[in-house]
PDB file of C-alpha atoms in Angstrom:
ATOM      1  CA  UNK B  27       7.325  12.615 -11.171  1.00 71.00           C
ATOM      2  CA  UNK B  28       7.154   9.488 -13.316  1.00 84.00           C
ATOM      3  CA  UNK B  29       4.744   7.762 -10.625  1.00 86.00           C
ATOM      4  CA  UNK B  30       2.196  10.995 -10.360  1.00 84.00           C
ATOM      5  CA  UNK B  31       2.286  10.951 -14.149  1.00 88.00           C
ATOM      6  CA  UNK B  32       1.427   7.331 -14.004  1.00 86.00           C
ATOM      7  CA  UNK B  33      -1.377   8.005 -11.956  1.00 84.00           C
ATOM      8  CA  UNK B  34      -2.765  10.912 -13.674  1.00 85.00           C
ATOM      9  CA  UNK B  35      -2.502   9.023 -17.089  1.00 86.00           C
ATOM     10  CA  UNK B  36      -4.853   6.355 -15.834  1.00 83.00           C
ATOM     11  CA  UNK B  37      -2.012   3.535 -15.480  1.00 88.00           C
ATOM     12  CA  UNK B  38      -3.318   0.396 -13.867  1.00 87.00           C
ATOM     13  CA  UNK B  39      -3.063   0.936  -9.983  1.00 88.00           C
ATOM     14  CA  UNK B  40      -1.185  -2.186  -9.350  1.00 87.00           C
ATOM     15  CA  UNK B  41       1.518  -1.058 -11.674  1.00 89.00           C
ATOM     16  CA  UNK B  42       1.795   2.647 -10.318  1.00 90.00           C
ATOM     17  CA  UNK B  43       2.144   0.652  -6.746  1.00 91.00           C
ATOM     18  CA  UNK B  44       4.907  -1.269  -8.257  1.00 90.00           C
ATOM     19  CA  UNK B  45       6.475   2.095  -9.702  1.00 91.00           C
ATOM     20  CA  UNK B  46       6.055   3.468  -5.965  1.00 93.00           C
ATOM     21  CA  UNK B  47       7.983   0.802  -4.971  1.00 93.00           C
ATOM     22  CA  UNK B  48      10.761   1.012  -7.304  1.00 92.00           C
ATOM     23  CA  UNK B  49      11.245   4.411  -6.609  1.00 93.00           C
ATOM     24  CA  UNK B  50      11.704   4.190  -3.291  1.00 95.00           C
ATOM     25  CA  UNK B  51      14.273   1.669  -3.594  1.00 94.00           C
ATOM     26  CA  UNK B  52      16.454   3.562  -6.054  1.00 94.00           C
ATOM     27  CA  UNK B  53      16.351   6.273  -3.067  1.00 95.00           C
ATOM     28  CA  UNK B  54      16.893   3.795  -0.131  1.00 95.00           C
ATOM     29  CA  UNK B  55      19.791   1.934  -1.704  1.00 88.00           C
ATOM     30  CA  UNK B  56      20.087  -1.546  -0.266  1.00 94.00           C
ATOM     31  CA  UNK B  57      15.842  -1.432   0.589  1.00 95.00           C
ATOM     32  CA  UNK B  58      13.289  -4.038  -0.468  1.00 94.00           C
ATOM     33  CA  UNK B  59      10.252  -2.085  -0.696  1.00 95.00           C
ATOM     34  CA  UNK B  60       6.583  -3.891  -0.881  1.00 92.00           C
ATOM     35  CA  UNK B  61       2.780  -2.644  -0.700  1.00 92.00           C
ATOM     36  CA  UNK B  62       0.439  -4.301   1.719  1.00 90.00           C
ATOM     37  CA  UNK B  63      -3.002  -3.609   0.955  1.00 89.00           C
ATOM     38  CA  UNK B  64      -6.527  -4.172   3.036  1.00 83.00           C
ATOM     39  CA  UNK B  65      -9.870  -3.624   1.188  1.00 67.00           C
ATOM     40  CA  UNK B  66     -12.476  -1.186   2.108  1.00 55.00           C
ATOM     41  CA  UNK B  67     -13.733  -3.709   4.908  1.00 46.00           C
ATOM     42  CA  UNK B  68     -10.477  -3.616   6.374  1.00 46.00           C
ATOM     43  CA  UNK B  69     -10.184  -7.242   5.274  1.00 45.00           C
ATOM     44  CA  UNK B  70      -7.636  -8.934   3.255  1.00 40.00           C
ATOM     45  CA  UNK B  71      -7.400  -8.395  -0.570  1.00 41.00           C
ATOM     46  CA  UNK B  72      -7.898 -11.474  -2.741  1.00 33.00           C
ATOM     47  CA  UNK B  73      -4.611 -12.495  -4.649  1.00 29.00           C
ATOM     48  CA  UNK B  74      -6.503 -11.933  -7.800  1.00 30.00           C
ATOM     49  CA  UNK B  75      -7.908  -8.821  -7.376  1.00 33.00           C
ATOM     50  CA  UNK B  76      -4.663  -7.025  -6.226  1.00 34.00           C
ATOM     51  CA  UNK B  77      -2.349  -8.494  -8.717  1.00 35.00           C
ATOM     52  CA  UNK B  78      -3.778  -8.531 -12.019  1.00 36.00           C
ATOM     53  CA  UNK B  79      -1.416 -11.626 -13.326  1.00 37.00           C
ATOM     54  CA  UNK B  80       1.717  -9.502 -13.269  1.00 42.00           C
ATOM     55  CA  UNK B  81       4.259 -11.173 -11.967  1.00 46.00           C
ATOM     56  CA  UNK B  82       6.270  -8.006 -10.767  1.00 60.00           C
ATOM     57  CA  UNK B  83       2.796  -6.924  -9.017  1.00 67.00           C
ATOM     58  CA  UNK B  84       2.631 -10.590  -7.139  1.00 65.00           C
ATOM     59  CA  UNK B  85       5.871  -9.833  -5.611  1.00 70.00           C
ATOM     60  CA  UNK B  86       5.451  -5.660  -4.600  1.00 72.00           C
ATOM     61  CA  UNK B  87       1.926  -5.485  -4.057  1.00 74.00           C
ATOM     62  CA  UNK B  88      -0.028  -8.093  -1.601  1.00 70.00           C
ATOM     63  CA  UNK B  89      -2.448  -8.779   1.277  1.00 69.00           C
ATOM     64  CA  UNK B  90      -1.921  -7.238   4.749  1.00 70.00           C
ATOM     65  CA  UNK B  91      -1.723  -9.596   7.285  1.00 60.00           C
ATOM     66  CA  UNK B  92      -4.067  -9.290   9.885  1.00 62.00           C
ATOM     67  CA  UNK B  93      -3.046  -9.619  13.771  1.00 66.00           C
ATOM     68  CA  UNK B  94      -0.087  -8.657  16.051  1.00 71.00           C
ATOM     69  CA  UNK B  95       2.372  -7.050  13.502  1.00 83.00           C
ATOM     70  CA  UNK B  96       4.030  -3.666  12.878  1.00 89.00           C
ATOM     71  CA  UNK B  97       2.643  -3.541   9.041  1.00 87.00           C
ATOM     72  CA  UNK B  98      -0.960  -3.801  10.710  1.00 86.00           C
ATOM     73  CA  UNK B  99      -0.442  -1.744  13.741  1.00 88.00           C
ATOM     74  CA  UNK B 100       0.976   1.175  11.279  1.00 91.00           C
ATOM     75  CA  UNK B 101      -2.145   1.267   9.798  1.00 89.00           C
ATOM     76  CA  UNK B 102      -4.254   0.910  12.633  1.00 88.00           C
ATOM     77  CA  UNK B 103      -2.622   3.496  14.521  1.00 91.00           C
ATOM     78  CA  UNK B 104      -1.792   5.615  11.202  1.00 94.00           C
ATOM     79  CA  UNK B 105       1.791   5.900  12.479  1.00 94.00           C
ATOM     80  CA  UNK B 106       5.409   4.990  11.035  1.00 96.00           C
ATOM     81  CA  UNK B 107       6.846   1.819  13.145  1.00 94.00           C
ATOM     82  CA  UNK B 108      10.298   1.389  12.602  1.00 95.00           C
ATOM     83  CA  UNK B 109      12.614  -1.484  13.724  1.00 94.00           C
ATOM     84  CA  UNK B 110      16.380  -0.574  13.837  1.00 93.00           C
ATOM     85  CA  UNK B 111      16.799  -4.271  14.711  1.00 94.00           C
ATOM     86  CA  UNK B 112      14.924  -7.248  14.108  1.00 90.00           C
ATOM     87  CA  UNK B 113      17.114  -9.484  16.332  1.00 86.00           C
ATOM     88  CA  UNK B 114      16.819  -7.475  19.416  1.00 86.00           C
ATOM     89  CA  UNK B 115      13.377  -5.691  18.852  1.00 82.00           C
ATOM     90  CA  UNK B 116      11.053  -7.334  22.016  1.00 80.00           C
ATOM     91  CA  UNK B 117       8.172  -5.940  20.954  1.00 77.00           C
ATOM     92  CA  UNK B 118       7.494  -7.878  17.924  1.00 78.00           C
ATOM     93  CA  UNK B 119       9.818 -10.795  18.251  1.00 77.00           C
ATOM     94  CA  UNK B 120       7.235 -13.460  17.500  1.00 78.00           C
ATOM     95  CA  UNK B 121       5.857 -11.388  14.650  1.00 80.00           C
ATOM     96  CA  UNK B 122       8.911 -10.317  12.816  1.00 84.00           C
ATOM     97  CA  UNK B 123      10.247 -14.327  13.307  1.00 84.00           C
ATOM     98  CA  UNK B 124       9.334 -14.911   9.496  1.00 84.00           C
ATOM     99  CA  UNK B 125      11.392 -11.617   8.352  1.00 87.00           C
ATOM    100  CA  UNK B 126      14.200 -12.303   9.989  1.00 88.00           C
ATOM    101  CA  UNK B 127      14.638 -15.881   8.908  1.00 88.00           C
ATOM    102  CA  UNK B 128      14.272 -14.421   5.270  1.00 88.00           C
ATOM    103  CA  UNK B 129      17.595 -12.207   6.097  1.00 91.00           C
ATOM    104  CA  UNK B 130      16.000  -8.935   7.218  1.00 93.00           C
ATOM    105  CA  UNK B 131      17.669  -7.160   9.789  1.00 94.00           C
ATOM    106  CA  UNK B 132      15.798  -4.088   9.440  1.00 95.00           C
ATOM    107  CA  UNK B 133      12.125  -2.597   8.373  1.00 95.00           C
ATOM    108  CA  UNK B 134       9.870   0.287   8.165  1.00 96.00           C
ATOM    109  CA  UNK B 135       6.247  -0.263   8.144  1.00 95.00           C
ATOM    110  CA  UNK B 136       4.498   3.110   6.632  1.00 97.00           C
ATOM    111  CA  UNK B 137       0.927   3.591   6.925  1.00 96.00           C
ATOM    112  CA  UNK B 138      -0.885   4.299   3.509  1.00 95.00           C
ATOM    113  CA  UNK B 139      -4.230   6.446   4.335  1.00 95.00           C
ATOM    114  CA  UNK B 140      -6.668   7.894   1.934  1.00 93.00           C
ATOM    115  CA  UNK B 141      -7.989  11.080   1.855  1.00 92.00           C
ATOM    116  CA  UNK B 142     -10.792  10.470   4.196  1.00 91.00           C
ATOM    117  CA  UNK B 143      -8.221   8.883   6.682  1.00 90.00           C
ATOM    118  CA  UNK B 144      -9.379   5.457   5.994  1.00 88.00           C
ATOM    119  CA  UNK B 145      -6.693   2.650   6.410  1.00 89.00           C
ATOM    120  CA  UNK B 146      -5.506   1.401   3.103  1.00 92.00           C
ATOM    121  CA  UNK B 147      -2.357  -0.539   3.724  1.00 92.00           C
ATOM    122  CA  UNK B 148       0.741  -0.289   4.646  1.00 93.00           C
ATOM    123  CA  UNK B 149       4.303   0.246   2.958  1.00 95.00           C
ATOM    124  CA  UNK B 150       6.824  -1.906   3.768  1.00 94.00           C
ATOM    125  CA  UNK B 151      10.807  -1.207   3.525  1.00 96.00           C
ATOM    126  CA  UNK B 152      13.555  -3.640   4.673  1.00 95.00           C
ATOM    127  CA  UNK B 153      16.953  -4.043   4.788  1.00 96.00           C
ATOM    128  CA  UNK B 154      19.475  -6.899   5.465  1.00 96.00           C
ATOM    129  CA  UNK B 155      21.622  -5.612   7.961  1.00 95.00           C
ATOM    130  CA  UNK B 156      20.409  -3.822  11.250  1.00 94.00           C
ATOM    131  CA  UNK B 157      20.537  -0.032  10.616  1.00 95.00           C
ATOM    132  CA  UNK B 158      19.030   3.050  12.077  1.00 94.00           C
ATOM    133  CA  UNK B 159      17.092   5.174   9.579  1.00 94.00           C
ATOM    134  CA  UNK B 160      17.472   8.817   9.193  1.00 95.00           C
ATOM    135  CA  UNK B 161      15.036  11.695   8.764  1.00 95.00           C
ATOM    136  CA  UNK B 162      15.599  11.594   4.639  1.00 96.00           C
ATOM    137  CA  UNK B 163      14.913   8.000   4.660  1.00 96.00           C
ATOM    138  CA  UNK B 164      11.630   8.524   6.699  1.00 96.00           C
ATOM    139  CA  UNK B 165      10.590  11.405   4.160  1.00 97.00           C
ATOM    140  CA  UNK B 166      11.116   8.978   1.515  1.00 97.00           C
ATOM    141  CA  UNK B 167       8.943   6.261   2.611  1.00 97.00           C
ATOM    142  CA  UNK B 168       6.382   8.920   3.796  1.00 97.00           C
ATOM    143  CA  UNK B 169       5.844  10.394   0.431  1.00 96.00           C
ATOM    144  CA  UNK B 170       5.968   6.757  -1.232  1.00 96.00           C
ATOM    145  CA  UNK B 171       3.358   5.888   1.026  1.00 96.00           C
ATOM    146  CA  UNK B 172       1.421   9.182   0.215  1.00 96.00           C
ATOM    147  CA  UNK B 173       1.586   8.324  -3.865  1.00 94.00           C
ATOM    148  CA  UNK B 174       0.254   5.174  -3.040  1.00 94.00           C
ATOM    149  CA  UNK B 175      -2.475   6.383  -0.990  1.00 94.00           C
ATOM    150  CA  UNK B 176      -3.423   8.900  -4.479  1.00 93.00           C
ATOM    151  CA  UNK B 177      -3.102   6.010  -6.930  1.00 92.00           C
ATOM    152  CA  UNK B 178      -5.727   3.911  -4.640  1.00 91.00           C
ATOM    153  CA  UNK B 179      -8.186   6.871  -3.690  1.00 91.00           C
ATOM    154  CA  UNK B 180      -8.372   7.795  -7.575  1.00 89.00           C
ATOM    155  CA  UNK B 181      -9.313   4.063  -8.223  1.00 82.00           C
ATOM    156  CA  UNK B 182     -11.734   4.128  -5.316  1.00 79.00           C
ATOM    157  CA  UNK B 183     -13.385   7.447  -7.048  1.00 74.00           C
ATOM    158  CA  UNK B 184     -13.342   5.961 -10.645  1.00 76.00           C
ATOM    159  CA  UNK B 185     -14.980   3.033  -9.162  1.00 76.00           C
ATOM    160  CA  UNK B 186     -17.498   5.385  -7.203  1.00 67.00           C
ATOM    161  CA  UNK B 187     -17.998   7.024 -10.480  1.00 70.00           C
ATOM    162  CA  UNK B 188     -18.851   4.025 -12.483  1.00 73.00           C
ATOM    163  CA  UNK B 189     -21.336   2.589  -9.665  1.00 75.00           C
ATOM    164  CA  UNK B 190     -22.919   6.092 -10.149  1.00 75.00           C
ATOM    165  CA  UNK B 191     -23.231   6.082 -14.024  1.00 77.00           C
ATOM    166  CA  UNK B 192     -24.746   2.519 -13.798  1.00 74.00           C
ATOM    167  CA  UNK B 193     -27.460   3.310 -11.231  1.00 78.00           C
ATOM    168  CA  UNK B 194     -27.889   6.484 -13.179  1.00 74.00           C
ATOM    169  CA  UNK B 195     -28.257   4.689 -16.652  1.00 73.00           C
ATOM    170  CA  UNK B 196     -30.859   1.996 -14.730  1.00 74.00           C
ATOM    171  CA  UNK B 197     -32.975   4.841 -13.417  1.00 77.00           C
ATOM    172  CA  UNK B 198     -33.167   6.485 -16.948  1.00 72.00           C
ATOM    173  CA  UNK B 199     -33.873   3.051 -18.571  1.00 76.00           C
ATOM    174  CA  UNK B 200     -36.825   2.441 -16.175  1.00 75.00           C
ATOM    175  CA  UNK B 201     -38.269   5.760 -16.536  1.00 75.00           C
ATOM    176  CA  UNK B 202     -38.055   5.733 -20.514  1.00 77.00           C
ATOM    177  CA  UNK B 203     -39.701   2.233 -20.102  1.00 78.00           C
ATOM    178  CA  UNK B 204     -42.453   3.487 -17.965  1.00 70.00           C
ATOM    179  CA  UNK B 205     -43.383   6.224 -20.210  1.00 66.00           C
TER     180      UNK B 205
END
């Protein structure tokens, strides 16, 4: 509820995404949750664009790394990828090496998909030990990703409206000057 209230009241999207991560962690005991974003052209976001200078946002909201990685695969395939044991998963051995070295034992990668089915990023939850995720934990992650998508869609809509208003103002000014 707090996340949706933050979205509705115009809290900055970076702060909303941090709140999404914290809310998910509260329900997923022992998890670390981060949000990895793509820009509109499926490119990495510039660090200044996505973090806004807030230290907690810089730790929680980051660019999505392109390439063979479950975070990128999740957003491309629009499906959740769960790796119960990073140490024994043959599919993602190379891609997950840095996570294993950071002490991660299990992880889930949930796509963040906009209302237009556009790829926005991936919500990543990680745990220090290998573990199987239950249905309730997966639902929590999917709802958290949906909340992130709502916040990002709202920002896109606001930016589009602002651009449209600017174009209208320019056309109107040109018409007034021409009369």
